[in-house]
Amino acid sequence: METPQLSSLYQQLILEHYRNPRNKGELEEKTVEIHMANPVCGDEIRLQLRIEGNRIEDVKFLGSGCSISQASVSMMTIRLKGSSIDQADELAKRFTDMMHGDESAVKEKSLGDLRALQGVSKFPVRIKCALLGFDALQEALKKEAGVVEEGAT
Amino acid sequence: MSIEDFDPIRIRKDFPALDQTVHGKPLAYLDNAATSQKPRAVLDVLSEYYEKDNANVHRGIHELSRRATVAFEAAREKVASWINAPSAAECVWTRGTTEAINLVATAWGLDHVGKGDEILISVMEHHSNIVPWQLLAARTGATLKYIEIDDEGRLVLDGLESLLTERTKIVSISDVSNSLGTINPVKKIVDASRAVGAIVMVDGAQGVVHTKVDVQDLGCDFYAFGGHKMCGPTGVGVLWGRLELLEAMSPFQGGGEMIQIVGRDQSSWAAVPHKFEAGTPNIAGAIGLGAAVDYLSKIGTKAISMHENEIMAYAMEQLSLIPGLRIFGPSSLEDRSAVISFTMGDAHPHDISTILDTEGVAIRAGHHCAQLVMKHFGVPATARASFYLYSTREDVDRLVKGLDQVAAIFG
């Protein structure tokens, strides 16, 4: 396997989010919370969302883990605040595409700071770190959709 | 081999996997506590078995089956003498240490542990020596108690007598910690446990690799270890148990090989150790482990542990010079095996491991299946470098150089 460059992995922006995570803390009045852990490495996050109607009104997270997992969640929360459920869903899809090597995703402005994580796709064993927050997001959206459906019947 | 003749450079030539480059750099394999590399002598025995003798054991009349059976049972003799077991019949083949512990927790535990009884383990244990006992406690209504650890990762044995009561049925403890490298005073624990009539099981997954184990001298009742950390193949391990205990125990799994006569409603069991070996065993694995014992015996445990001690002293000295690096476990070398768990500044161990990997240095990062230890020290994970008979000072230097890179990125 070709040796990937460390500099493409550990970009300053990633280390900056790792050290100064955005939206970290407890969310009062959350409507959904997902605890997601990677048992292999011990990374974990608790993603909390307040969803009203079709909008993510607020989002926060708690957690610990490697620079990639924590920076990824931090960057994700910035994009989520104020977005619609569909936009959040699309964000998760585009980010996952980027992790699986889709280079066109990098040009997408909607990914914001998350584009700095593109280098992770060259480190196969670390992709799951970058996806931890998005896995939690997708679970949260599923759970929220379930609540709505249950409420409708 | 005498101690003076011990030459790690020559030994390295016996291990094909060590001779490769990773990401363009020569491999420095420092993940031996997870699994060791395999010498040519073991690899050859595995392929020879499959090329010439492959047959099922204990049930064929034909020549290949005879050869396979002879080799399989000869391997049992070898592992028995490796731990100085009084007889090979007391050595049960298992899939590894984990299965051996589960075997005791199930086959012995369900018959002897009841509501209100106590099981004593320690905070230092690998998950494989915690979870089987949690399952047993949940099934029987027994209480699981823990020996705590101190800030140097040593067992706190001051209050041991108060932890042991007449309700203590079994004590299960590792002789060497996989996450910290702490060498535990097993004999002391055995003596105290005996005084209250408890059975003692030793998790020897790490201990058997680095020290000369003598189960008769230890005085324990069960000793479990796996083959793959001591140059043998994966998927094979051994449960040693006192004959009278094994004979009195119920079977673990049912199937072929473990029976004497099968009737419609009930069956009778084969003699020990076959009673615990349902199904076709890992024949090649057992023979391979026998070859590993031959290989290690030729070099000598004494020479290997002296070499490991020397590498450890050098590594501890070099790593303690690195700013921001925190080493976990006992500070004195006498109390620790060839394992160094550490953290470095605010660089997460996974990030440390990724950076080292690009330098060709293989270490483990994570909780090492010892989440209770991580919790004790208040860290989510550590980086762990572990050494073996083929480790060299150059491997240590490569580790240190790789850690410079970590400092450059995270510093």
mmCIF file of C-alpha atoms in Angstrom, chain B residues 262-267:
data_model
loop_
_atom_site.group_PDB
_atom_site.id
_atom_site.type_symbol
_atom_site.label_atom_id
_atom_site.label_comp_id
_atom_site.label_asym_id
_atom_site.label_seq_id
_atom_site.Cartn_x
_atom_site.Cartn_y
_atom_site.Cartn_z
ATOM 1 C CA VAL B 262 -24.461 -42.233 23.884
ATOM 2 C CA GLY B 263 -27.989 -43.359 24.684
ATOM 3 C CA ARG B 264 -31.337 -41.861 23.755
ATOM 4 C CA ASP B 265 -31.799 -39.988 27.005
ATOM 5 C CA GLN B 266 -28.376 -39.788 28.480
ATOM 6 C CA SER B 267 -24.740 -40.401 27.760
#
